[in-house]
């Protein structure tokens, strides 16, 4: 953080393809559709530039 490095992904936030890489989708009753359910690997930004996209699991809403 001292040099401007910060984490990108937060669980429960909306999925943004500019900052996240979706690996899979899973049904979830708690997390709304197209929001981050879990993360496999954290993403990082250095100042305003994306260094590594976060690898995440995206919610597809309630199971049928």
PDB file of C-alpha atoms in Angstrom:
ATOM      1  CA  UNK A   1       0.000   0.000   0.000  1.00  0.00           C
ATOM      2  CA  UNK A   2       2.921   2.291   0.615  1.00  0.00           C
ATOM      3  CA  UNK A   3       3.686   2.285  -3.135  1.00  0.00           C
ATOM      4  CA  UNK A   4       0.069   2.350  -4.389  1.00  0.00           C
ATOM      5  CA  UNK A   5      -0.602  -1.405  -4.629  1.00  0.00           C
ATOM      6  CA  UNK A   6      -4.165  -2.434  -3.728  1.00  0.00           C
ATOM      7  CA  UNK A   7      -6.363  -5.519  -3.932  1.00  0.00           C
ATOM      8  CA  UNK A   8      -9.108  -5.641  -6.617  1.00  0.00           C
ATOM      9  CA  UNK A   9     -11.651  -8.303  -5.710  1.00  0.00           C
ATOM     10  CA  UNK A  10     -14.143  -8.261  -2.868  1.00  0.00           C
ATOM     11  CA  UNK A  11     -16.695 -10.992  -2.203  1.00  0.00           C
ATOM     12  CA  UNK A  12     -20.285  -9.856  -2.711  1.00  0.00           C
ATOM     13  CA  UNK A  13     -19.363  -7.016  -5.088  1.00  0.00           C
ATOM     14  CA  UNK A  14     -20.681  -6.888  -8.685  1.00  0.00           C
ATOM     15  CA  UNK A  15     -18.652  -8.776 -11.308  1.00  0.00           C
ATOM     16  CA  UNK A  16     -16.661  -6.454 -13.580  1.00  0.00           C
ATOM     17  CA  UNK A  17     -14.872  -8.116 -16.536  1.00  0.00           C
ATOM     18  CA  UNK A  18     -12.342  -5.275 -16.585  1.00  0.00           C
ATOM     19  CA  UNK A  19     -11.018  -6.327 -13.165  1.00  0.00           C
ATOM     20  CA  UNK A  20     -12.168  -9.947 -12.703  1.00  0.00           C
ATOM     21  CA  UNK A  21     -11.695 -13.205 -14.596  1.00  0.00           C
ATOM     22  CA  UNK A  22     -14.672 -15.545 -14.126  1.00  0.00           C
ATOM     23  CA  UNK A  23     -13.569 -19.171 -13.816  1.00  0.00           C
ATOM     24  CA  UNK A  24     -17.005 -20.644 -13.141  1.00  0.00           C
ATOM     25  CA  UNK A  25     -20.557 -19.826 -12.052  1.00  0.00           C
ATOM     26  CA  UNK A  26     -22.425 -21.356  -9.098  1.00  0.00           C
ATOM     27  CA  UNK A  27     -25.951 -21.065  -7.722  1.00  0.00           C
ATOM     28  CA  UNK A  28     -26.312 -19.126  -4.479  1.00  0.00           C
ATOM     29  CA  UNK A  29     -29.331 -18.072  -2.441  1.00  0.00           C
ATOM     30  CA  UNK A  30     -27.347 -15.454  -0.448  1.00  0.00           C
ATOM     31  CA  UNK A  31     -25.360 -13.668  -3.182  1.00  0.00           C
ATOM     32  CA  UNK A  32     -27.318 -11.946  -6.016  1.00  0.00           C
ATOM     33  CA  UNK A  33     -26.823 -12.876  -9.661  1.00  0.00           C
ATOM     34  CA  UNK A  34     -23.608 -11.604 -11.335  1.00  0.00           C
ATOM     35  CA  UNK A  35     -21.893 -10.852  -8.022  1.00  0.00           C
ATOM     36  CA  UNK A  36     -18.654 -12.410  -6.758  1.00  0.00           C
ATOM     37  CA  UNK A  37     -19.229 -15.551  -4.725  1.00  0.00           C
ATOM     38  CA  UNK A  38     -15.612 -16.629  -4.037  1.00  0.00           C
ATOM     39  CA  UNK A  39     -12.157 -15.793  -5.241  1.00  0.00           C
ATOM     40  CA  UNK A  40      -9.467 -18.262  -6.255  1.00  0.00           C
ATOM     41  CA  UNK A  41      -6.720 -15.694  -6.689  1.00  0.00           C
ATOM     42  CA  UNK A  42      -6.568 -12.044  -5.643  1.00  0.00           C
ATOM     43  CA  UNK A  43      -6.173  -9.347  -8.249  1.00  0.00           C
ATOM     44  CA  UNK A  44      -4.003  -6.283  -7.832  1.00  0.00           C
ATOM     45  CA  UNK A  45      -3.810  -2.724  -9.114  1.00  0.00           C
ATOM     46  CA  UNK A  46      -0.753  -0.520  -9.000  1.00  0.00           C
ATOM     47  CA  UNK A  47      -2.022   3.042  -8.724  1.00  0.00           C
ATOM     48  CA  UNK A  48      -4.645   3.134 -11.560  1.00  0.00           C
ATOM     49  CA  UNK A  49      -3.272   0.256 -13.629  1.00  0.00           C
ATOM     50  CA  UNK A  50      -4.424  -3.383 -13.422  1.00  0.00           C
ATOM     51  CA  UNK A  51      -1.470  -5.666 -12.709  1.00  0.00           C
ATOM     52  CA  UNK A  52      -3.356  -8.965 -12.311  1.00  0.00           C
ATOM     53  CA  UNK A  53      -7.072  -9.680 -12.731  1.00  0.00           C
ATOM     54  CA  UNK A  54      -8.768 -11.503  -9.845  1.00  0.00           C
ATOM     55  CA  UNK A  55      -9.858 -15.076 -10.606  1.00  0.00           C
ATOM     56  CA  UNK A  56     -13.361 -15.460  -9.193  1.00  0.00           C
ATOM     57  CA  UNK A  57     -16.487 -17.607  -8.985  1.00  0.00           C
ATOM     58  CA  UNK A  58     -19.608 -15.685 -10.041  1.00  0.00           C
ATOM     59  CA  UNK A  59     -23.091 -16.271  -8.642  1.00  0.00           C
ATOM     60  CA  UNK A  60     -25.815 -17.233 -11.109  1.00  0.00           C
ATOM     61  CA  UNK A  61     -28.632 -16.594  -8.642  1.00  0.00           C
ATOM     62  CA  UNK A  62     -30.922 -19.045  -6.899  1.00  0.00           C
ATOM     63  CA  UNK A  63     -30.897 -22.713  -7.890  1.00  0.00           C
ATOM     64  CA  UNK A  64     -33.995 -23.893  -9.770  1.00  0.00           C
TER      65      UNK A  64
END
